């Protein structure tokens, strides 16, 4: 039976060179004595000296470490072999898509989806190939993946929308749009949903959000249940 390897990553990364590849980091244990990859107690950490680099999220896929790295205003995704530290692939052509929170990075199967306020990008964790990109005006960074669909919300001063994007093709459709009274503006719109099945066996997406009355700080919590099976609103509170 293979031993599982747990690696602790320190997320305050700074680097002194232009190459985002940190293969040497994995092999050297951060410039100190080399960590033994067969020892489950081995932990490596590294502090580099560039302007700014931050590890947003890391995933384990097919014996590789997949790292989402925020570097200044750009994002790099990199795969390294867990046992050897060898670089498997690097994807640095994500344009301006720059996720900076854990919930902006989601995985289903072998596809990694990255999101910031308006942009999304999907990357194959097997090959590093950029599969598709998307731009959503007034979008929220947080996303969910439900049954092969990436759910992304957007909100303006007088509207809120929910989009479903096919995780394989990037095809997008608006599944819900709400016009908001001018006396309210949405501070954060609806956030990414959770799915549940109602008593009729129908799939429901449950969203929550917040609205702030224009001109003051009074706010209210909103909840929306969207029936994905019937493509209609189940209820709104």
PDB file of C-alpha atoms in Angstrom:
ATOM      1  CA  UNK A   1       0.000   0.000   0.000  1.00  0.00           C
ATOM      2  CA  UNK A   2       1.353   3.424  -0.893  1.00  0.00           C
ATOM      3  CA  UNK A   3       2.044   5.834   1.863  1.00  0.00           C
ATOM      4  CA  UNK A   4       0.152   9.092   1.598  1.00  0.00           C
ATOM      5  CA  UNK A   5       2.284  12.233   1.759  1.00  0.00           C
ATOM      6  CA  UNK A   6       1.023  15.321   3.541  1.00  0.00           C
ATOM      7  CA  UNK A   7       2.774  18.580   2.709  1.00  0.00           C
ATOM      8  CA  UNK A   8       2.376  21.746   4.733  1.00  0.00           C
ATOM      9  CA  UNK A   9       2.489  24.885   2.599  1.00  0.00           C
ATOM     10  CA  UNK A  10       3.343  28.290   3.994  1.00  0.00           C
ATOM     11  CA  UNK A  11       1.270  30.814   2.075  1.00  0.00           C
ATOM     12  CA  UNK A  12       3.354  33.947   2.529  1.00  0.00           C
ATOM     13  CA  UNK A  13       5.512  33.297  -0.556  1.00  0.00           C
ATOM     14  CA  UNK A  14       7.819  35.908  -2.049  1.00  0.00           C
ATOM     15  CA  UNK A  15      10.270  35.092  -4.826  1.00  0.00           C
ATOM     16  CA  UNK A  16      13.365  36.824  -6.118  1.00  0.00           C
ATOM     17  CA  UNK A  17      13.308  35.708  -9.746  1.00  0.00           C
ATOM     18  CA  UNK A  18      10.773  35.984 -12.555  1.00  0.00           C
ATOM     19  CA  UNK A  19      10.167  32.241 -12.908  1.00  0.00           C
ATOM     20  CA  UNK A  20       7.101  31.102 -10.894  1.00  0.00           C
ATOM     21  CA  UNK A  21       8.330  27.475 -11.045  1.00  0.00           C
ATOM     22  CA  UNK A  22       9.168  26.360  -7.499  1.00  0.00           C
ATOM     23  CA  UNK A  23      10.408  22.856  -8.343  1.00  0.00           C
ATOM     24  CA  UNK A  24      13.640  23.616  -6.470  1.00  0.00           C
ATOM     25  CA  UNK A  25      11.565  24.470  -3.430  1.00  0.00           C
ATOM     26  CA  UNK A  26       9.953  21.030  -3.411  1.00  0.00           C
ATOM     27  CA  UNK A  27      13.242  19.227  -3.942  1.00  0.00           C
ATOM     28  CA  UNK A  28      15.317  21.168  -1.450  1.00  0.00           C
ATOM     29  CA  UNK A  29      12.890  21.715   1.386  1.00  0.00           C
ATOM     30  CA  UNK A  30      13.411  25.476   1.099  1.00  0.00           C
ATOM     31  CA  UNK A  31      17.180  25.660   0.989  1.00  0.00           C
ATOM     32  CA  UNK A  32      17.728  23.575   4.117  1.00  0.00           C
ATOM     33  CA  UNK A  33      18.361  19.839   4.401  1.00  0.00           C
ATOM     34  CA  UNK A  34      16.325  17.910   1.824  1.00  0.00           C
ATOM     35  CA  UNK A  35      13.045  16.566   3.196  1.00  0.00           C
ATOM     36  CA  UNK A  36      12.584  12.809   2.993  1.00  0.00           C
ATOM     37  CA  UNK A  37       9.509  12.255   0.725  1.00  0.00           C
ATOM     38  CA  UNK A  38       8.921   8.796   2.253  1.00  0.00           C
ATOM     39  CA  UNK A  39       8.626  10.191   5.781  1.00  0.00           C
ATOM     40  CA  UNK A  40       5.036  11.215   6.519  1.00  0.00           C
ATOM     41  CA  UNK A  41       6.310  13.537   9.245  1.00  0.00           C
ATOM     42  CA  UNK A  42       8.405  15.549   6.763  1.00  0.00           C
ATOM     43  CA  UNK A  43       7.307  19.162   6.404  1.00  0.00           C
ATOM     44  CA  UNK A  44       8.875  21.745   4.130  1.00  0.00           C
ATOM     45  CA  UNK A  45       8.405  25.474   4.090  1.00  0.00           C
ATOM     46  CA  UNK A  46      10.026  28.261   2.146  1.00  0.00           C
ATOM     47  CA  UNK A  47      10.320  32.016   2.294  1.00  0.00           C
ATOM     48  CA  UNK A  48      11.336  33.805  -0.866  1.00  0.00           C
ATOM     49  CA  UNK A  49      12.187  37.433  -1.581  1.00  0.00           C
ATOM     50  CA  UNK A  50      10.143  38.792  -4.469  1.00  0.00           C
ATOM     51  CA  UNK A  51       7.660  41.682  -4.410  1.00  0.00           C
ATOM     52  CA  UNK A  52       4.523  39.611  -3.738  1.00  0.00           C
ATOM     53  CA  UNK A  53       3.359  36.053  -4.287  1.00  0.00           C
ATOM     54  CA  UNK A  54       0.601  34.216  -2.453  1.00  0.00           C
ATOM     55  CA  UNK A  55      -0.601  30.625  -2.534  1.00  0.00           C
ATOM     56  CA  UNK A  56      -4.387  30.847  -2.902  1.00  0.00           C
ATOM     57  CA  UNK A  57      -5.197  27.132  -2.799  1.00  0.00           C
ATOM     58  CA  UNK A  58      -3.615  23.721  -3.348  1.00  0.00           C
ATOM     59  CA  UNK A  59      -5.131  20.415  -4.485  1.00  0.00           C
ATOM     60  CA  UNK A  60      -3.895  16.831  -4.695  1.00  0.00           C
ATOM     61  CA  UNK A  61      -4.581  15.212  -8.075  1.00  0.00           C
ATOM     62  CA  UNK A  62      -3.167  11.932  -9.439  1.00  0.00           C
ATOM     63  CA  UNK A  63      -0.069  12.014  -7.183  1.00  0.00           C
ATOM     64  CA  UNK A  64       0.575  15.650  -8.094  1.00  0.00           C
ATOM     65  CA  UNK A  65       0.344  18.853  -6.109  1.00  0.00           C
ATOM     66  CA  UNK A  66      -1.730  21.448  -8.014  1.00  0.00           C
ATOM     67  CA  UNK A  67      -0.988  24.954  -6.755  1.00  0.00           C
ATOM     68  CA  UNK A  68      -2.918  28.136  -7.546  1.00  0.00           C
ATOM     69  CA  UNK A  69      -0.429  30.963  -7.103  1.00  0.00           C
ATOM     70  CA  UNK A  70      -1.332  34.648  -7.065  1.00  0.00           C
ATOM     71  CA  UNK A  71       1.641  36.657  -8.274  1.00  0.00           C
ATOM     72  CA  UNK A  72       1.187  40.427  -8.216  1.00  0.00           C
ATOM     73  CA  UNK A  73      -1.804  40.945 -10.540  1.00  0.00           C
ATOM     74  CA  UNK A  74      -1.519  37.592 -12.309  1.00  0.00           C
ATOM     75  CA  UNK A  75      -2.229  33.954 -11.521  1.00  0.00           C
ATOM     76  CA  UNK A  76      -0.125  30.884 -12.249  1.00  0.00           C
ATOM     77  CA  UNK A  77      -1.289  27.278 -11.828  1.00  0.00           C
ATOM     78  CA  UNK A  78       1.403  24.655 -11.477  1.00  0.00           C
ATOM     79  CA  UNK A  79       1.575  20.874 -11.050  1.00  0.00           C
ATOM     80  CA  UNK A  80       4.473  19.198  -9.219  1.00  0.00           C
ATOM     81  CA  UNK A  81       4.956  15.533  -8.465  1.00  0.00           C
ATOM     82  CA  UNK A  82       4.404  14.914  -4.765  1.00  0.00           C
ATOM     83  CA  UNK A  83       7.199  12.381  -4.392  1.00  0.00           C
ATOM     84  CA  UNK A  84       9.975  14.028  -6.437  1.00  0.00           C
ATOM     85  CA  UNK A  85       8.949  17.676  -6.748  1.00  0.00           C
ATOM     86  CA  UNK A  86       9.424  17.479 -10.530  1.00  0.00           C
ATOM     87  CA  UNK A  87       7.478  20.054 -12.506  1.00  0.00           C
ATOM     88  CA  UNK A  88       4.714  18.356 -14.514  1.00  0.00           C
ATOM     89  CA  UNK A  89       3.157  21.432 -16.114  1.00  0.00           C
ATOM     90  CA  UNK A  90       2.693  25.161 -15.622  1.00  0.00           C
ATOM     91  CA  UNK A  91      -0.223  27.284 -16.859  1.00  0.00           C
ATOM     92  CA  UNK A  92       0.570  30.991 -16.843  1.00  0.00           C
ATOM     93  CA  UNK A  93      -1.715  32.165 -19.662  1.00  0.00           C
ATOM     94  CA  UNK A  94      -4.801  32.942 -17.593  1.00  0.00           C
ATOM     95  CA  UNK A  95      -5.000  36.593 -18.606  1.00  0.00           C
ATOM     96  CA  UNK A  96      -6.337  38.840 -15.865  1.00  0.00           C
ATOM     97  CA  UNK A  97      -8.183  36.077 -14.002  1.00  0.00           C
ATOM     98  CA  UNK A  98      -6.676  36.255 -10.528  1.00  0.00           C
ATOM     99  CA  UNK A  99      -8.514  34.352  -7.769  1.00  0.00           C
ATOM    100  CA  UNK A 100      -7.526  35.436  -4.287  1.00  0.00           C
ATOM    101  CA  UNK A 101      -9.852  33.446  -1.998  1.00  0.00           C
ATOM    102  CA  UNK A 102     -10.323  29.748  -1.377  1.00  0.00           C
ATOM    103  CA  UNK A 103     -13.922  29.731  -2.676  1.00  0.00           C
ATOM    104  CA  UNK A 104     -12.737  31.278  -5.958  1.00  0.00           C
ATOM    105  CA  UNK A 105     -11.060  27.953  -6.842  1.00  0.00           C
ATOM    106  CA  UNK A 106     -13.238  24.869  -7.318  1.00  0.00           C
ATOM    107  CA  UNK A 107     -12.631  21.386  -8.727  1.00  0.00           C
ATOM    108  CA  UNK A 108     -14.848  18.764 -10.322  1.00  0.00           C
ATOM    109  CA  UNK A 109     -13.302  15.642 -11.818  1.00  0.00           C
ATOM    110  CA  UNK A 110     -10.066  16.691 -13.495  1.00  0.00           C
ATOM    111  CA  UNK A 111     -11.130  20.307 -14.152  1.00  0.00           C
ATOM    112  CA  UNK A 112     -10.041  23.248 -12.005  1.00  0.00           C
ATOM    113  CA  UNK A 113     -12.153  26.413 -12.311  1.00  0.00           C
ATOM    114  CA  UNK A 114     -10.734  29.756 -11.203  1.00  0.00           C
ATOM    115  CA  UNK A 115     -12.789  32.893 -10.652  1.00  0.00           C
ATOM    116  CA  UNK A 116     -12.332  36.502  -9.691  1.00  0.00           C
ATOM    117  CA  UNK A 117     -14.911  39.304  -9.756  1.00  0.00           C
ATOM    118  CA  UNK A 118     -15.548  39.259 -13.504  1.00  0.00           C
ATOM    119  CA  UNK A 119     -13.343  36.586 -15.067  1.00  0.00           C
ATOM    120  CA  UNK A 120     -13.206  32.804 -15.000  1.00  0.00           C
ATOM    121  CA  UNK A 121     -10.830  30.234 -16.430  1.00  0.00           C
ATOM    122  CA  UNK A 122     -10.950  26.434 -16.534  1.00  0.00           C
ATOM    123  CA  UNK A 123      -7.750  24.365 -16.508  1.00  0.00           C
ATOM    124  CA  UNK A 124      -7.237  20.634 -17.039  1.00  0.00           C
ATOM    125  CA  UNK A 125      -5.476  19.267 -13.949  1.00  0.00           C
ATOM    126  CA  UNK A 126      -4.234  16.376 -16.075  1.00  0.00           C
ATOM    127  CA  UNK A 127      -2.415  18.394 -18.759  1.00  0.00           C
ATOM    128  CA  UNK A 128      -2.509  22.038 -17.654  1.00  0.00           C
ATOM    129  CA  UNK A 129      -4.426  22.971 -20.818  1.00  0.00           C
ATOM    130  CA  UNK A 130      -6.543  26.118 -20.666  1.00  0.00           C
ATOM    131  CA  UNK A 131     -10.010  24.794 -21.540  1.00  0.00           C
ATOM    132  CA  UNK A 132     -12.093  27.988 -21.625  1.00  0.00           C
ATOM    133  CA  UNK A 133     -12.398  31.501 -20.267  1.00  0.00           C
ATOM    134  CA  UNK A 134     -15.402  33.684 -19.437  1.00  0.00           C
ATOM    135  CA  UNK A 135     -16.158  37.304 -18.558  1.00  0.00           C
ATOM    136  CA  UNK A 136     -19.230  38.193 -16.471  1.00  0.00           C
ATOM    137  CA  UNK A 137     -19.969  41.867 -15.921  1.00  0.00           C
ATOM    138  CA  UNK A 138     -20.489  42.789 -12.229  1.00  0.00           C
ATOM    139  CA  UNK A 139     -19.646  39.205 -11.251  1.00  0.00           C
ATOM    140  CA  UNK A 140     -18.888  37.828  -7.801  1.00  0.00           C
ATOM    141  CA  UNK A 141     -15.635  35.960  -7.227  1.00  0.00           C
ATOM    142  CA  UNK A 142     -17.147  33.089  -5.258  1.00  0.00           C
ATOM    143  CA  UNK A 143     -18.394  30.141  -7.345  1.00  0.00           C
ATOM    144  CA  UNK A 144     -19.971  26.718  -6.841  1.00  0.00           C
ATOM    145  CA  UNK A 145     -19.968  23.643  -9.070  1.00  0.00           C
ATOM    146  CA  UNK A 146     -23.267  21.760  -9.189  1.00  0.00           C
ATOM    147  CA  UNK A 147     -23.820  18.731 -11.445  1.00  0.00           C
ATOM    148  CA  UNK A 148     -21.287  19.809 -14.047  1.00  0.00           C
ATOM    149  CA  UNK A 149     -22.342  23.467 -13.993  1.00  0.00           C
ATOM    150  CA  UNK A 150     -20.326  26.345 -12.613  1.00  0.00           C
ATOM    151  CA  UNK A 151     -22.737  28.683 -10.807  1.00  0.00           C
ATOM    152  CA  UNK A 152     -21.659  32.333 -10.846  1.00  0.00           C
ATOM    153  CA  UNK A 153     -23.655  35.306  -9.635  1.00  0.00           C
ATOM    154  CA  UNK A 154     -23.547  38.961 -10.602  1.00  0.00           C
ATOM    155  CA  UNK A 155     -25.210  42.096  -9.266  1.00  0.00           C
ATOM    156  CA  UNK A 156     -25.542  45.749 -10.180  1.00  0.00           C
ATOM    157  CA  UNK A 157     -27.323  48.638  -8.503  1.00  0.00           C
ATOM    158  CA  UNK A 158     -30.736  47.491  -9.717  1.00  0.00           C
ATOM    159  CA  UNK A 159     -30.373  43.837 -10.700  1.00  0.00           C
ATOM    160  CA  UNK A 160     -29.028  40.476  -9.634  1.00  0.00           C
ATOM    161  CA  UNK A 161     -28.337  37.541 -11.963  1.00  0.00           C
ATOM    162  CA  UNK A 162     -27.371  33.882 -11.700  1.00  0.00           C
ATOM    163  CA  UNK A 163     -25.456  32.141 -14.497  1.00  0.00           C
ATOM    164  CA  UNK A 164     -24.791  28.462 -15.176  1.00  0.00           C
ATOM    165  CA  UNK A 165     -21.625  27.651 -17.153  1.00  0.00           C
ATOM    166  CA  UNK A 166     -20.997  24.179 -18.597  1.00  0.00           C
ATOM    167  CA  UNK A 167     -17.783  23.042 -16.921  1.00  0.00           C
ATOM    168  CA  UNK A 168     -16.653  21.114 -20.014  1.00  0.00           C
ATOM    169  CA  UNK A 169     -17.397  23.632 -22.781  1.00  0.00           C
ATOM    170  CA  UNK A 170     -17.714  27.026 -21.078  1.00  0.00           C
ATOM    171  CA  UNK A 171     -21.166  27.593 -22.585  1.00  0.00           C
ATOM    172  CA  UNK A 172     -23.071  30.057 -20.384  1.00  0.00           C
ATOM    173  CA  UNK A 173     -26.757  30.765 -19.819  1.00  0.00           C
ATOM    174  CA  UNK A 174     -28.565  33.063 -17.437  1.00  0.00           C
ATOM    175  CA  UNK A 175     -30.903  30.981 -15.284  1.00  0.00           C
ATOM    176  CA  UNK A 176     -32.267  33.751 -13.057  1.00  0.00           C
ATOM    177  CA  UNK A 177     -32.497  37.530 -13.144  1.00  0.00           C
ATOM    178  CA  UNK A 178     -34.097  39.793 -10.572  1.00  0.00           C
ATOM    179  CA  UNK A 179     -34.780  43.498 -10.948  1.00  0.00           C
ATOM    180  CA  UNK A 180     -34.211  45.264  -7.641  1.00  0.00           C
ATOM    181  CA  UNK A 181     -36.160  48.238  -6.362  1.00  0.00           C
ATOM    182  CA  UNK A 182     -34.152  51.469  -6.785  1.00  0.00           C
ATOM    183  CA  UNK A 183     -34.432  52.096  -3.032  1.00  0.00           C
ATOM    184  CA  UNK A 184     -32.207  49.069  -2.431  1.00  0.00           C
ATOM    185  CA  UNK A 185     -28.794  48.245  -3.750  1.00  0.00           C
ATOM    186  CA  UNK A 186     -27.104  44.913  -3.275  1.00  0.00           C
ATOM    187  CA  UNK A 187     -23.914  45.104  -1.292  1.00  0.00           C
ATOM    188  CA  UNK A 188     -22.752  41.650  -2.393  1.00  0.00           C
ATOM    189  CA  UNK A 189     -25.621  40.230  -4.442  1.00  0.00           C
ATOM    190  CA  UNK A 190     -26.388  36.531  -4.131  1.00  0.00           C
ATOM    191  CA  UNK A 191     -23.516  34.293  -3.145  1.00  0.00           C
ATOM    192  CA  UNK A 192     -22.733  30.904  -4.657  1.00  0.00           C
ATOM    193  CA  UNK A 193     -25.381  28.330  -3.740  1.00  0.00           C
ATOM    194  CA  UNK A 194     -25.714  24.975  -2.077  1.00  0.00           C
ATOM    195  CA  UNK A 195     -27.820  22.221  -3.616  1.00  0.00           C
ATOM    196  CA  UNK A 196     -30.448  20.113  -1.911  1.00  0.00           C
ATOM    197  CA  UNK A 197     -33.292  17.842  -3.029  1.00  0.00           C
ATOM    198  CA  UNK A 198     -36.836  18.755  -1.948  1.00  0.00           C
ATOM    199  CA  UNK A 199     -39.578  16.322  -0.936  1.00  0.00           C
ATOM    200  CA  UNK A 200     -40.638  15.987  -4.587  1.00  0.00           C
ATOM    201  CA  UNK A 201     -37.189  14.815  -5.612  1.00  0.00           C
ATOM    202  CA  UNK A 202     -36.388  18.089  -7.384  1.00  0.00           C
ATOM    203  CA  UNK A 203     -32.981  19.774  -7.302  1.00  0.00           C
ATOM    204  CA  UNK A 204     -32.987  23.118  -5.473  1.00  0.00           C
ATOM    205  CA  UNK A 205     -30.224  25.721  -5.406  1.00  0.00           C
ATOM    206  CA  UNK A 206     -30.255  27.736  -2.184  1.00  0.00           C
ATOM    207  CA  UNK A 207     -28.688  31.201  -2.409  1.00  0.00           C
ATOM    208  CA  UNK A 208     -28.248  33.826   0.246  1.00  0.00           C
ATOM    209  CA  UNK A 209     -27.351  37.467  -0.146  1.00  0.00           C
ATOM    210  CA  UNK A 210     -27.468  40.906   1.396  1.00  0.00           C
ATOM    211  CA  UNK A 211     -29.125  44.159   0.387  1.00  0.00           C
ATOM    212  CA  UNK A 212     -28.277  47.603   1.731  1.00  0.00           C
ATOM    213  CA  UNK A 213     -30.713  50.502   1.614  1.00  0.00           C
ATOM    214  CA  UNK A 214     -29.342  53.386  -0.429  1.00  0.00           C
ATOM    215  CA  UNK A 215     -27.985  56.201   1.701  1.00  0.00           C
ATOM    216  CA  UNK A 216     -27.589  54.393   5.010  1.00  0.00           C
ATOM    217  CA  UNK A 217     -26.248  51.222   6.552  1.00  0.00           C
ATOM    218  CA  UNK A 218     -29.533  49.384   7.134  1.00  0.00           C
ATOM    219  CA  UNK A 219     -29.302  45.946   5.582  1.00  0.00           C
ATOM    220  CA  UNK A 220     -31.294  42.749   5.342  1.00  0.00           C
ATOM    221  CA  UNK A 221     -30.396  39.129   4.709  1.00  0.00           C
ATOM    222  CA  UNK A 222     -31.962  37.570   1.624  1.00  0.00           C
ATOM    223  CA  UNK A 223     -32.495  33.922   0.722  1.00  0.00           C
ATOM    224  CA  UNK A 224     -33.546  32.473  -2.617  1.00  0.00           C
ATOM    225  CA  UNK A 225     -34.469  28.877  -3.444  1.00  0.00           C
ATOM    226  CA  UNK A 226     -34.279  28.178  -7.178  1.00  0.00           C
ATOM    227  CA  UNK A 227     -35.846  24.983  -8.555  1.00  0.00           C
ATOM    228  CA  UNK A 228     -33.244  23.705 -11.010  1.00  0.00           C
ATOM    229  CA  UNK A 229     -35.509  20.886 -12.187  1.00  0.00           C
ATOM    230  CA  UNK A 230     -38.403  23.190 -13.148  1.00  0.00           C
ATOM    231  CA  UNK A 231     -36.260  26.301 -13.842  1.00  0.00           C
ATOM    232  CA  UNK A 232     -38.356  28.480 -11.565  1.00  0.00           C
ATOM    233  CA  UNK A 233     -38.100  30.240  -8.222  1.00  0.00           C
ATOM    234  CA  UNK A 234     -39.290  27.976  -5.407  1.00  0.00           C
ATOM    235  CA  UNK A 235     -39.398  30.751  -2.820  1.00  0.00           C
ATOM    236  CA  UNK A 236     -37.669  33.989  -1.820  1.00  0.00           C
ATOM    237  CA  UNK A 237     -37.348  35.502   1.664  1.00  0.00           C
TER     238      UNK A 237
END
